[in-house]
Short mmCIF file of C-alpha atoms in Angstrom, two decimals:
data_model
loop_
_atom_site.label_atom_id
_atom_site.label_comp_id
_atom_site.label_asym_id
_atom_site.label_seq_id
_atom_site.Cartn_x
_atom_site.Cartn_y
_atom_site.Cartn_z
CA MET B 83 127.74 155.02 37.53
CA THR B 84 130.27 157.61 36.31
CA LYS B 85 131.38 155.34 33.49
CA ALA B 86 127.77 154.66 32.48
CA ARG B 87 126.93 158.39 32.48
CA ARG B 88 129.97 159.14 30.30
CA MET B 89 128.88 156.39 27.90
CA MET B 90 125.44 157.94 27.62
CA GLN B 91 126.94 161.39 26.95
CA GLU B 92 129.01 159.92 24.13
CA ASN B 93 126.16 158.02 22.52
CA VAL B 94 123.18 160.35 22.91
CA LYS B 95 124.33 162.23 19.79
CA LEU B 96 123.74 159.02 17.80
CA VAL B 97 120.02 158.79 18.60
CA ASP B 98 116.82 160.60 17.63
CA LEU B 99 114.73 159.63 20.63
CA ILE B 100 115.10 158.85 24.31
CA LEU B 101 112.80 156.15 25.71
CA GLU B 102 112.85 156.63 29.48
CA LEU B 103 111.43 153.97 31.78
CA ALA B 104 110.07 155.07 35.15
CA ASP B 105 108.54 152.91 37.88
CA ALA B 106 104.79 153.63 37.97
CA ARG B 107 104.79 153.33 41.77
CA ILE B 108 107.19 156.28 42.10
CA PRO B 109 107.01 158.22 38.82
CA VAL B 110 109.07 161.15 40.12
CA SER B 111 111.71 159.47 42.30
CA SER B 112 112.46 156.84 39.65
CA ARG B 113 113.49 159.46 37.07
CA ASN B 114 117.15 160.37 36.95
CA PRO B 115 117.31 164.18 36.67
CA ASP B 116 120.62 163.89 34.82
CA ILE B 117 118.70 162.49 31.84
CA ASP B 118 116.96 165.84 31.35
CA GLU B 119 120.35 167.45 30.74
CA LEU B 120 121.74 164.55 28.69
CA GLY B 121 118.63 164.42 26.51
CA LYS B 122 118.23 168.09 25.68
CA GLY B 123 116.99 168.59 22.14
CA LYS B 124 115.97 164.96 21.71
CA SER B 125 112.42 163.63 21.34
CA ARG B 126 111.28 161.96 24.56
CA ILE B 127 108.86 159.22 25.58
CA VAL B 128 108.28 158.27 29.23
CA LEU B 129 107.07 154.72 29.88
CA LEU B 130 105.41 154.04 33.23
CA ASN B 131 106.69 150.49 33.69
CA LYS B 132 105.45 147.96 36.25
CA SER B 133 102.05 149.64 35.98
CA ASP B 134 100.47 146.36 37.14
CA LEU B 135 102.05 146.93 40.58
CA ALA B 136 100.82 150.54 40.86
CA ASP B 137 97.41 151.85 41.87
CA PRO B 138 95.31 152.01 38.67
CA LEU B 139 93.65 155.25 39.82
CA TYR B 140 97.01 157.00 40.08
CA ASN B 141 98.22 155.41 36.83
CA ARG B 142 95.39 157.23 35.09
CA GLN B 143 96.02 160.46 36.96
CA TRP B 144 99.76 160.45 36.24
CA THR B 145 99.13 159.70 32.56
CA ALA B 146 96.64 162.57 32.31
CA TRP B 147 98.97 164.99 34.12
CA LEU B 148 101.96 164.14 31.96
CA GLU B 149 99.95 164.32 28.74
CA GLU B 150 98.70 167.74 29.79
CA ALA B 151 102.34 168.78 30.27
CA GLY B 152 103.04 167.80 26.66
CA ILE B 153 104.80 164.53 27.46
CA HIS B 154 104.52 161.43 25.29
CA ILE B 155 103.54 158.90 27.95
CA LEU B 156 102.42 155.27 28.05
CA GLU B 157 101.64 152.72 30.76
CA VAL B 158 103.42 149.41 30.18
CA ASN B 159 103.99 146.09 31.88
CA SER B 160 107.19 144.63 30.47
CA LYS B 161 106.64 141.19 31.98
CA THR B 162 103.25 140.60 30.32
CA GLY B 163 103.78 142.88 27.34
CA ALA B 164 100.76 145.03 28.16
CA GLY B 165 100.98 148.38 26.38
CA VAL B 166 104.16 147.46 24.51
CA LYS B 167 102.46 147.12 21.11
CA SER B 168 101.38 150.76 21.29
CA ILE B 169 104.96 152.03 21.45
CA ASN B 170 105.74 151.88 17.72
CA ALA B 171 102.91 154.28 16.91
CA LEU B 172 103.98 156.59 19.74
CA VAL B 173 107.57 156.58 18.46
CA GLN B 174 106.37 157.64 15.02
CA LYS B 175 104.31 160.44 16.61
CA ALA B 176 107.16 161.65 18.84
CA CYS B 177 109.60 161.67 15.91
CA ALA B 178 107.20 163.01 13.28
CA GLU B 179 109.34 166.12 12.66
CA LYS B 180 112.50 164.05 12.19
CA ILE B 181 110.74 161.65 9.82
CA GLU B 182 109.35 164.57 7.80
CA ARG B 183 112.80 166.19 7.57
CA ASP B 184 114.22 162.91 6.25
CA ARG B 185 111.44 162.69 3.67
CA LYS B 186 112.12 166.22 2.40
CA ARG B 187 115.82 165.37 2.07
CA GLY B 188 114.96 162.28 0.06
CA ILE B 189 115.96 159.90 2.86
CA GLN B 190 113.61 156.94 2.79
CA ASN B 191 113.07 154.25 5.42
CA ARG B 192 115.82 155.34 7.79
CA PRO B 193 114.95 153.81 11.18
CA VAL B 194 114.44 155.93 14.25
CA ARG B 195 117.32 155.31 16.66
CA ALA B 196 116.19 155.33 20.29
CA MET B 197 118.22 155.15 23.49
CA VAL B 198 116.53 153.24 26.32
CA VAL B 199 117.37 154.78 29.68
CA GLY B 200 116.30 154.40 33.29
CA ILE B 201 117.51 153.84 36.81
CA PRO B 202 118.72 150.40 37.98
CA ASN B 203 116.06 147.73 38.38
CA VAL B 204 113.35 149.71 36.58
CA GLY B 205 112.94 146.86 34.08
CA LYS B 206 114.79 148.09 30.98
CA SER B 207 116.12 144.72 29.85
CA THR B 208 112.77 142.99 30.40
CA PHE B 209 111.10 145.78 28.43
CA ILE B 210 113.50 145.44 25.50
CA ASN B 211 113.07 141.67 25.37
CA SER B 212 109.29 142.07 25.48
CA PHE B 213 109.32 144.79 22.83
CA ALA B 214 111.60 142.79 20.54
CA GLY B 215 109.72 139.55 21.11
CA ARG B 216 112.96 137.73 21.81
CA ALA B 217 115.70 137.52 24.42
CA CYS B 218 118.09 140.32 23.41
CA THR B 219 119.44 141.25 26.83
CA ARG B 220 120.07 139.72 30.22
CA THR B 221 117.45 140.35 32.89
CA GLY B 222 117.44 140.12 36.67
CA ASN B 223 115.59 141.30 39.77
CA LYS B 224 118.54 143.30 41.05
CA PRO B 225 120.27 146.48 39.86
CA GLY B 226 123.30 146.39 37.60
CA VAL B 227 122.49 143.51 35.23
CA THR B 228 123.15 145.58 32.09
CA LYS B 229 126.89 146.35 31.98
CA GLY B 230 127.46 148.02 28.60
CA LYS B 231 125.70 149.46 25.58
CA GLN B 232 123.98 147.22 23.04
CA TRP B 233 122.23 148.02 19.75
CA ILE B 234 119.07 146.05 18.93
CA ARG B 235 117.44 146.26 15.49
CA LEU B 236 113.70 145.74 16.03
CA ASN B 237 112.40 146.38 12.51
CA ASN B 238 113.03 148.69 9.55
CA LYS B 239 111.56 151.63 11.49
CA LEU B 240 113.26 151.38 14.89
CA GLU B 241 116.61 150.55 16.47
CA LEU B 242 117.19 150.55 20.22
CA LEU B 243 120.34 151.31 22.17
CA ASP B 244 120.29 149.66 25.59
CA THR B 245 122.35 151.36 28.30
CA PRO B 246 123.20 150.52 31.93
CA GLY B 247 120.91 151.94 34.58
CA ILE B 248 122.43 154.93 36.35
CA LEU B 249 121.63 156.75 39.57
CA TRP B 250 122.68 160.31 40.26
CA PRO B 251 125.53 160.99 42.71
CA ARG B 252 123.51 162.46 45.59
CA PHE B 253 119.88 162.52 46.71
CA GLU B 254 118.79 165.99 47.81
CA ASP B 255 115.57 164.56 49.26
CA ARG B 256 115.81 161.65 51.70
CA GLN B 257 112.38 160.44 50.60
CA VAL B 258 113.65 159.95 47.05
CA GLY B 259 116.38 157.66 48.38
CA MET B 260 113.85 155.73 50.48
CA HIS B 261 111.53 155.24 47.52
CA LEU B 262 114.38 153.95 45.37
CA ALA B 263 115.37 151.54 48.14
CA PHE B 264 111.77 150.33 48.45
CA ILE B 265 111.64 149.24 44.79
CA GLY B 266 115.14 147.69 44.81
CA SER B 267 117.06 150.27 42.78
CA ILE B 268 119.67 150.57 45.53
CA ASN B 269 121.74 147.51 46.32
CA ASP B 270 120.18 145.73 49.31
CA ASP B 271 123.63 144.77 50.58
CA ILE B 272 124.29 148.35 51.71
CA LEU B 273 120.90 148.80 53.41
CA GLN B 274 119.61 148.01 56.90
CA VAL B 275 116.50 146.02 56.04
CA GLU B 276 114.83 146.67 59.41
CA GLU B 277 115.15 150.43 58.97
CA LEU B 278 113.89 150.14 55.41
CA ALA B 279 110.86 148.17 56.57
CA LEU B 280 110.06 150.74 59.26
CA ASP B 281 110.19 153.53 56.67
CA LEU B 282 107.97 151.49 54.37
CA LEU B 283 105.45 150.99 57.17
CA ASP B 284 105.40 154.76 57.64
CA SER B 285 104.47 155.24 53.99
CA LEU B 286 101.88 152.47 54.00
CA ARG B 287 100.31 153.66 57.27
CA SER B 288 99.24 156.95 55.69
CA ARG B 289 98.44 155.71 52.18
CA TYR B 290 97.44 152.04 52.20
CA PRO B 291 96.82 150.91 55.80
CA ASP B 292 94.55 148.04 54.76
CA ALA B 293 97.31 146.53 52.63
CA VAL B 294 99.25 145.61 55.77
CA THR B 295 96.38 144.54 58.01
CA GLU B 296 94.79 142.34 55.35
CA ARG B 297 98.05 140.73 54.25
CA TYR B 298 99.26 139.78 57.74
CA GLY B 299 96.03 139.63 59.73
CA ILE B 300 97.17 142.24 62.25
CA THR B 301 95.98 145.65 63.42
CA TRP B 302 97.86 148.93 63.35
CA THR B 303 99.59 150.03 66.55
CA GLU B 304 101.23 153.37 67.32
CA GLU B 305 104.79 152.13 66.91
CA ASN B 306 106.11 150.69 63.64
CA ALA B 307 108.57 148.55 65.60
CA ALA B 308 105.64 146.84 67.27
CA MET B 309 104.03 146.33 63.86
CA LEU B 310 107.18 144.59 62.66
CA GLU B 311 107.02 142.28 65.68
CA ASP B 312 103.39 141.50 64.83
CA ILE B 313 104.37 140.66 61.25
CA ALA B 314 107.09 138.35 62.56
CA GLU B 315 104.58 136.57 64.78
CA SER B 316 102.04 136.39 61.97
CA ARG B 317 104.58 134.72 59.70
CA LYS B 318 106.07 132.63 62.54
CA CYS B 319 109.50 134.24 62.23
CA PHE B 320 111.27 133.51 65.52
CA LEU B 321 114.80 133.32 66.79
CA LYS B 322 115.87 131.04 69.63
CA GLY B 323 113.61 131.45 72.65
CA GLN B 324 110.59 132.57 70.57
CA VAL B 325 112.10 136.02 70.07
CA PRO B 326 110.57 137.69 66.98
CA ASP B 327 113.02 137.67 64.07
CA LEU B 328 112.63 141.29 62.99
CA LYS B 329 115.18 141.06 60.18
CA LYS B 330 113.32 138.21 58.53
CA ALA B 331 109.97 139.94 59.04
CA ALA B 332 111.38 143.11 57.50
CA SER B 333 112.61 141.17 54.47
CA ILE B 334 109.18 139.61 54.05
CA LEU B 335 107.45 143.00 54.17
CA VAL B 336 109.80 144.62 51.66
CA ASP B 337 109.64 141.61 49.32
CA ASP B 338 105.83 141.54 49.51
CA PHE B 339 105.73 145.21 48.50
CA ARG B 340 108.17 144.79 45.62
CA ASN B 341 106.29 141.82 44.18
CA GLY B 342 102.79 143.23 44.54
CA ARG B 343 101.61 140.87 47.25
CA LEU B 344 100.43 143.86 49.31
CA GLY B 345 98.26 144.97 46.41
CA ARG B 346 98.65 147.71 43.83
CA ILE B 347 100.38 150.61 45.56
CA THR B 348 101.54 154.05 44.39
CA LEU B 349 103.72 156.07 46.76
CA GLU B 350 103.77 159.32 44.76
CA THR B 351 100.62 161.08 43.65
CA PRO B 352 100.33 163.66 40.85
CA PRO B 353 101.77 166.98 41.96
CA SER B 354 100.05 170.19 42.87
CA ALA B 355 100.29 173.40 40.86
CA GLY B 356 103.85 174.61 40.44
CA PHE B 357 105.42 171.17 40.71
CA ARG B 358 105.89 170.79 36.99
CA GLY B 359 108.82 173.19 37.06
CA GLN B 360 110.52 171.13 39.77
CA VAL B 361 110.36 167.96 37.72
CA ASN B 362 111.50 168.83 34.20
CA TYR B 363 110.40 166.26 31.64
CA ASN B 364 111.84 168.31 28.76
CA SER B 365 108.36 168.69 27.31
CA GLN B 366 107.50 170.79 24.30
CA GLU B 367 105.79 173.15 26.73
CA ASP B 368 109.09 173.69 28.56
CA LYS B 369 110.82 174.64 25.31
CA GLN B 370 108.35 177.41 24.47
#
C-alpha cells in the first residue's frame, strides 16, 4: 500500500484528471480519503461502480446529492458496460478549462490524461477493459490484482493511467472497516468470516430485513447467532452429528451479499446537513 501510494504521488503530476471509482453500495466508505490530498488541483470525476448491486433509490439520491455538491458523478456497471459510454462526454466537461487553455496556446488534439484510482476490489480493471472495449488489464474478484501502473490509450482524446488499489493505513471508524470487509476490499484471509457475517446481519436487520428472510426462508430472531444457525439449516450446512456449520453458513451469507443474490442493497444513505465537510470530494464548491 505504501509503495502504491508513493507511485500515485509521483504520477499524479502527469495527469489532468482523476477518475475515482467508488462502490455504489458504500459510496463514502469506499473512497480513500488520501486521494483528496493526492488529487488537489486536479479535475475529478466520481464513478459509482457496481450500481446494479445497489438500491436504485439510493443510487438516484447519491447522484443528486453529489451533483448538488458540484461533483462530476456517474452511475456505471463495469461488467455490463452500463453508463460507460457517457464518460467521454463527462471527461470533456470536467476538463473544459484545460482543453480551452490548450486551444488558446495553439495546442490541438492533445488527449486528456486521466488517472484511474480506487480502493482494492472496487472494479477498476473491469471498468478499464469495459471502457476500452478490449482486455487491457487483468481482472479478479479479490483485492490486489493490479500490481503496477499502466498507460492505456483509448482514443485521440483520452489516455488512462491504471494504478493499484490502495487502502489508507488506519480506519478511524470501525463501521468503515466493516463495510470494506463486506464488499471484499479487505483480504478475506485475515478476517473471521463468522464475525463478519454477524456484523452483516446487524446491518441487514435494520435496513433490508426482507432480503434475509426471503432468500433463506427463515424468520428474524433476537440473536444474530441464532439467525446464522437458521441459515445453516436452510442451506443444509452441517458438521458431523448434524451440528450447524456456522462458518460455511457465514461464507454463504457474505457471498450472497457480494454477488447481489440478496437483492440490491445500499448500506450508506445520503448524508444529513453538515456531512459534506466531513467527506471532501474536492468539489468546485470546496475551492470557493
